[in-house]
XYZ file of C-alpha atoms in Angstrom:
386
model
C 5.004 -7.568 17.546
C 8.129 -8.950 19.223
C 8.134 -12.182 21.214
C 10.584 -12.557 24.084
C 11.367 -15.805 25.847
C 13.256 -15.846 29.159
C 14.805 -18.972 30.657
C 14.876 -18.574 34.438
C 17.680 -19.743 36.744
C 18.786 -18.949 40.288
C 21.684 -16.588 39.593
C 21.181 -15.572 35.958
C 18.536 -15.513 33.226
C 18.757 -15.982 29.451
C 16.680 -13.989 26.974
C 15.908 -14.592 23.303
C 13.652 -12.633 20.958
C 11.954 -13.258 17.615
C 9.734 -11.091 15.429
C 6.331 -11.741 13.848
C 7.840 -13.701 10.945
C 9.813 -15.945 13.292
C 13.197 -14.407 12.543
C 15.598 -14.255 15.454
C 16.172 -10.720 16.728
C 18.209 -11.662 19.807
C 19.837 -15.077 19.932
C 20.951 -14.847 23.539
C 21.143 -12.087 26.115
C 22.266 -13.177 29.564
C 21.679 -10.975 32.597
C 22.201 -11.478 36.322
C 19.424 -12.021 38.819
C 20.284 -8.733 40.530
C 19.425 -5.025 40.544
C 22.068 -4.332 37.896
C 20.889 -7.288 35.812
C 17.288 -6.109 35.899
C 18.397 -2.626 34.831
C 20.246 -4.157 31.874
C 17.083 -6.076 30.993
C 15.044 -2.859 31.071
C 17.482 -1.154 28.690
C 17.537 -4.146 26.345
C 13.726 -4.241 26.141
C 13.586 -0.481 25.505
C 16.040 -0.965 22.627
C 13.696 -3.532 21.118
C 10.726 -1.156 21.264
C 9.897 1.956 23.296
C 6.251 0.825 23.294
C 5.729 -1.903 25.893
C 2.581 -3.218 24.189
C 4.668 -4.156 21.149
C 6.623 -6.671 23.218
C 5.196 -9.858 24.674
C 7.274 -11.763 27.225
C 6.965 -15.399 28.264
C 8.758 -17.668 30.704
C 8.294 -21.013 32.429
C 6.751 -21.446 35.860
C 9.884 -22.427 37.762
C 9.033 -22.073 41.432
C 9.944 -18.881 43.268
C 12.807 -17.840 40.986
C 10.464 -16.126 38.516
C 8.484 -14.058 41.055
C 10.729 -10.994 41.181
C 11.295 -10.739 37.442
C 7.586 -11.169 36.680
C 6.718 -8.396 39.143
C 9.452 -6.182 37.686
C 8.253 -6.644 34.090
C 4.596 -6.112 34.979
C 5.451 -2.858 36.771
C 7.199 -1.716 33.582
C 3.924 -2.319 31.717
C 4.780 -5.468 29.762
C 2.384 -8.327 29.121
C 3.936 -11.350 30.847
C 2.874 -14.938 30.217
C 3.856 -17.942 32.312
C 3.795 -21.446 30.820
C 3.618 -24.743 32.625
C 6.930 -26.578 31.931
C 4.881 -29.532 30.623
C 3.527 -27.359 27.794
C 7.013 -26.165 26.824
C 8.256 -29.752 26.912
C 5.463 -30.856 24.563
C 6.166 -27.939 22.238
C 9.870 -28.840 22.184
C 9.027 -32.375 21.043
C 6.932 -31.004 18.189
C 9.817 -28.804 17.041
C 12.612 -31.358 16.992
C 13.403 -34.989 17.750
C 16.883 -34.100 18.939
C 17.306 -34.095 22.712
C 19.366 -30.959 23.161
C 18.765 -28.685 26.117
C 20.592 -25.464 26.873
C 19.478 -22.249 28.554
C 20.040 -20.384 25.285
C 17.876 -22.792 23.274
C 15.209 -22.921 25.983
C 14.765 -19.136 25.870
C 14.354 -19.242 22.088
C 11.928 -22.156 22.393
C 9.750 -20.218 24.846
C 9.695 -17.230 22.472
C 8.617 -19.478 19.577
C 5.896 -21.047 21.724
C 4.558 -17.596 22.580
C 4.546 -16.564 18.904
C 2.685 -19.730 17.874
C 0.079 -19.460 20.618
C -3.323 -18.331 19.350
C -4.608 -17.480 22.836
C -1.603 -16.464 24.973
C -3.835 -14.392 27.255
C -4.775 -17.660 28.946
C -1.283 -17.796 30.410
C -1.083 -14.245 31.682
C 0.193 -13.883 35.218
C -2.540 -13.665 37.837
C -1.210 -11.811 40.883
C -4.116 -13.012 43.047
C -3.286 -16.658 42.371
C 0.387 -15.967 43.048
C -0.577 -14.491 46.420
C -2.861 -17.447 47.070
C -0.042 -19.896 46.328
C 2.287 -18.139 48.756
C -0.368 -18.090 51.480
C -1.444 -21.728 51.095
C 2.130 -23.013 51.077
C 3.017 -20.837 54.055
C -0.035 -22.133 55.912
C 1.015 -25.681 55.108
C 4.449 -25.039 56.641
C 2.774 -23.613 59.742
C 0.547 -26.690 60.055
C 3.553 -28.996 59.721
C 5.441 -27.066 62.408
C 2.422 -27.212 64.698
C 2.140 -30.977 64.142
C 5.755 -31.437 65.234
C 5.060 -29.459 68.408
C 1.927 -31.503 69.093
C 3.848 -34.762 68.706
C 6.520 -33.551 71.143
C 3.762 -32.403 73.512
C 2.198 -35.898 73.561
C 5.642 -37.415 74.124
C 6.167 -35.217 77.190
C 2.742 -36.043 78.607
C 3.574 -39.755 78.320
C 6.502 -39.045 80.650
C 5.076 -36.338 82.927
C 1.457 -37.487 83.306
C 0.851 -40.728 81.323
C -2.542 -41.365 82.961
C -4.123 -38.106 81.814
C -5.368 -39.464 78.463
C -7.595 -41.945 80.338
C -9.488 -39.059 81.958
C -9.411 -36.498 79.146
C -10.510 -37.550 75.652
C -8.853 -34.614 73.887
C -5.408 -33.688 75.170
C -5.388 -30.636 72.885
C -8.515 -29.005 74.322
C -8.180 -25.446 75.654
C -8.797 -26.346 79.293
C -6.049 -29.008 79.192
C -3.601 -26.474 77.763
C -4.524 -23.969 80.487
C -4.336 -26.619 83.208
C -0.871 -27.823 82.169
C 0.409 -24.271 81.716
C -0.479 -23.458 85.337
C 0.438 -26.903 86.699
C 2.953 -28.526 84.301
C 3.289 -31.827 86.193
C 0.980 -34.398 87.778
C 2.478 -33.658 91.198
C 1.623 -29.938 90.925
C -1.928 -30.784 89.836
C -2.281 -33.129 92.812
C -1.172 -30.372 95.242
C -3.268 -27.617 93.632
C -6.239 -26.130 95.452
C -9.476 -27.481 94.069
C -10.939 -23.965 93.970
C -8.037 -22.897 91.733
C -8.738 -25.752 89.315
C -12.352 -24.620 89.030
C -11.193 -21.216 87.736
C -9.954 -22.875 84.541
C -12.452 -22.246 81.730
C -14.500 -25.245 80.530
C -13.113 -27.480 83.283
C -16.084 -28.895 85.198
C -15.937 -29.804 88.881
C -16.414 -33.506 88.100
C -13.622 -33.539 85.513
C -11.302 -31.539 87.798
C -11.886 -34.053 90.607
C -11.101 -36.997 88.278
C -7.899 -35.373 87.032
C -6.671 -34.486 90.526
C -7.387 -37.951 91.943
C -5.596 -39.535 88.976
C -2.634 -37.178 89.466
C -2.238 -38.353 93.073
C -1.514 -41.896 91.812
C 0.700 -41.059 88.842
C 3.897 -42.766 87.812
C 4.882 -39.617 85.944
C 8.208 -37.798 86.191
C 8.174 -34.384 87.905
C 11.249 -33.147 86.034
C 11.533 -29.304 86.048
C 13.248 -29.459 82.638
C 10.395 -31.437 81.114
C 7.827 -29.146 82.747
C 9.522 -26.106 81.224
C 9.528 -27.720 77.780
C 5.858 -28.660 78.167
C 4.810 -25.075 78.935
C 6.807 -23.692 76.015
C 5.427 -26.298 73.616
C 1.886 -25.305 74.592
C 2.788 -21.660 73.937
C 4.202 -22.634 70.521
C 1.082 -24.610 69.593
C -1.152 -21.661 70.531
C 1.095 -19.330 68.549
C 0.872 -21.553 65.472
C -2.922 -21.773 65.900
C -3.105 -17.977 65.785
C -0.856 -17.707 62.730
C -2.750 -20.437 60.869
C -6.062 -18.696 61.540
C -4.716 -15.299 60.461
C -3.386 -16.820 57.243
C -6.734 -18.497 56.608
C -8.481 -15.140 56.954
C -6.267 -13.734 54.199
C -6.952 -16.814 52.061
C -10.700 -16.372 52.566
C -10.510 -12.765 51.331
C -8.720 -13.808 48.137
C -11.117 -16.706 47.574
C -14.086 -14.369 47.918
C -12.583 -12.103 45.253
C -11.965 -15.032 42.901
C -15.499 -16.412 43.353
C -14.425 -19.725 41.813
C -16.914 -22.542 41.112
C -14.550 -24.964 42.856
C -16.051 -24.210 46.282
C -19.469 -25.290 44.981
C -18.172 -28.875 45.031
C -19.375 -30.798 48.057
C -16.604 -31.112 50.640
C -14.290 -28.485 49.150
C -14.119 -25.429 51.338
C -11.989 -22.310 51.218
C -8.769 -23.990 52.395
C -8.675 -26.986 50.042
C -10.169 -24.950 47.208
C -7.437 -22.341 47.627
C -4.670 -24.964 47.463
C -6.139 -26.519 44.313
C -6.583 -23.179 42.530
C -3.163 -21.887 43.605
C -1.370 -24.975 42.309
C -3.306 -25.168 39.033
C -3.082 -21.367 38.495
C -4.820 -21.433 35.097
C -6.775 -24.437 33.898
C -5.894 -23.494 30.311
C -2.374 -24.772 31.000
C -3.896 -28.243 30.628
C -5.443 -29.568 27.412
C -7.388 -32.358 29.122
C -8.098 -33.843 32.584
C -5.344 -36.440 32.101
C -2.726 -33.700 31.976
C -4.115 -32.251 35.195
C -3.990 -35.703 36.814
C -0.388 -36.082 35.671
C 0.493 -32.671 37.122
C -0.959 -33.796 40.459
C 0.929 -37.101 40.271
C -2.283 -39.133 40.289
C -1.610 -40.992 37.044
C -0.252 -44.565 37.305
C 3.210 -45.576 36.180
C 3.055 -47.660 32.993
C 5.409 -50.520 32.175
C 5.016 -51.987 28.715
C 7.287 -54.560 27.104
C 6.254 -57.107 24.495
C 3.041 -58.695 25.692
C 3.413 -57.267 29.194
C 1.378 -54.146 29.877
C 1.183 -53.219 33.558
C -0.069 -50.128 35.336
C 1.705 -49.597 38.636
C 1.428 -47.220 41.582
C 0.868 -43.481 41.298
C 3.949 -41.761 39.967
C 3.628 -39.009 42.630
C 5.359 -36.448 40.457
C 4.188 -32.901 39.931
C 2.694 -30.828 42.724
C 2.569 -32.679 46.035
C 0.409 -29.842 47.435
C -2.194 -30.361 44.699
C -2.135 -34.128 45.205
C -2.635 -33.692 48.964
C -5.586 -31.325 48.461
C -7.262 -33.614 45.916
C -6.883 -36.675 48.146
C -8.286 -34.819 51.166
C -11.141 -33.438 49.056
C -11.838 -36.953 47.748
C -12.199 -38.268 51.298
C -14.614 -35.470 52.217
C -16.729 -35.685 49.071
C -17.013 -39.462 49.628
C -18.698 -38.663 52.946
C -21.052 -35.876 51.906
C -21.849 -36.599 48.250
C -24.239 -39.534 47.606
C -22.758 -40.173 44.147
C -19.149 -40.143 45.303
C -20.021 -42.225 48.359
C -21.519 -44.826 46.014
C -18.474 -44.584 43.732
C -16.109 -45.239 46.648
C -18.175 -48.255 47.712
C -18.121 -49.542 44.134
C -14.314 -49.425 44.015
C -14.020 -51.116 47.410
C -16.487 -53.826 46.303
C -14.167 -54.466 43.344
C -11.505 -55.525 45.820
C -9.528 -52.300 45.971
C -7.912 -51.143 49.196
C -9.498 -48.033 50.755
C -6.522 -45.816 49.865
C -6.559 -47.066 46.263
C -10.327 -46.496 46.088
C -9.859 -42.928 47.387
C -7.298 -42.342 44.633
C -9.925 -43.353 42.056
C -12.331 -40.877 43.679
C -9.618 -38.189 43.457
C -9.169 -38.891 39.734
C -12.901 -38.611 39.129
C -12.969 -35.425 41.187
C -10.077 -34.040 39.113
C -12.098 -34.558 35.930
C -15.027 -32.674 37.452
C -12.770 -29.837 38.658
C -11.274 -29.583 35.173
C -14.747 -29.305 33.604
C -16.028 -26.735 36.123
C -12.974 -24.494 35.791
C -13.018 -24.731 31.997
C -16.723 -23.884 31.708
C -17.053 -21.760 34.877
C -20.074 -23.834 35.909
C -21.197 -24.720 39.432
C -21.122 -28.285 40.708
C -24.404 -30.147 40.156
C -24.799 -33.392 42.104
C -27.584 -34.607 39.798
C -25.284 -34.597 36.762
C -22.569 -36.766 38.319
C -22.442 -40.282 36.850
C -20.872 -43.440 38.224
């Protein structure tokens, strides 16, 4: 068996190879992140062994730069393993106390880690989780873009029709969007035929009368430029709504195929569950719940000097997407789970701010997620302890 380690970069990659006894077969082979570079890689691997099963290949999870090469190697028939950088960092410390880091040495280090691993299959690439990660992060970008449009939309309404929020509780309801698309200023609403207003879906006669009477006494600006922007912002928001829903449908299909126990946890649905699974990828990348907490950036910063030993705020390193999903899930489980609701109250009764208390809930939830994914068990409310 031959063990290949590849250090990934944006424009080039470095490869090293060792055999079963740990002897170095290839010290360093550098190839470009291009069609020609991938062809050179293919030839180099074929020189090592014509049988793909005799070669195992490992690399670090380094964002999107490893996607193409992983796909390429899997299509060639090679077993590809992806390690969390934290695991490689720990392995490096066990190998040497010297702090030397080069692409050449990193590739060799990854190869040695692969050779020493008793169960490397735990780190095999899962194409479904890769797809899930792309979808959840794309959906997050869509939601952020929609939020920007919604903020600009509210800003315009404060100028065009500032009194509307007193009559309508939800400015983002469908009938408000339709109303403002047809009549994008208070003055146009005031001059509109009442029978035309009644044609708008879900707009009752009483509500239409209130809106029109309010529009007649507005201090709003009837700027054509602002009206045009308002209509286009509403179109953008609707467009983002459609894209977000379509993306969620794809996420739901993948989640159904995975059938993960994570969605058995109270308050964690398909969306949050998908983000958590996509960011974790394989739970076997983490030896204990503390490592998972650290990856999510939920562990506190520690300052220790002499007799001083202080734990500070969350370090907020690692995956911000995972941290977001865990915090949101913690808020939901604190509402619907009796045990977690009691745990949140306990932390608040100890004098902790709500946000700090929610962080403690998220840490406890992380430990439960770790256990469920490790054992493939469903969440059981009766077994949760304060």
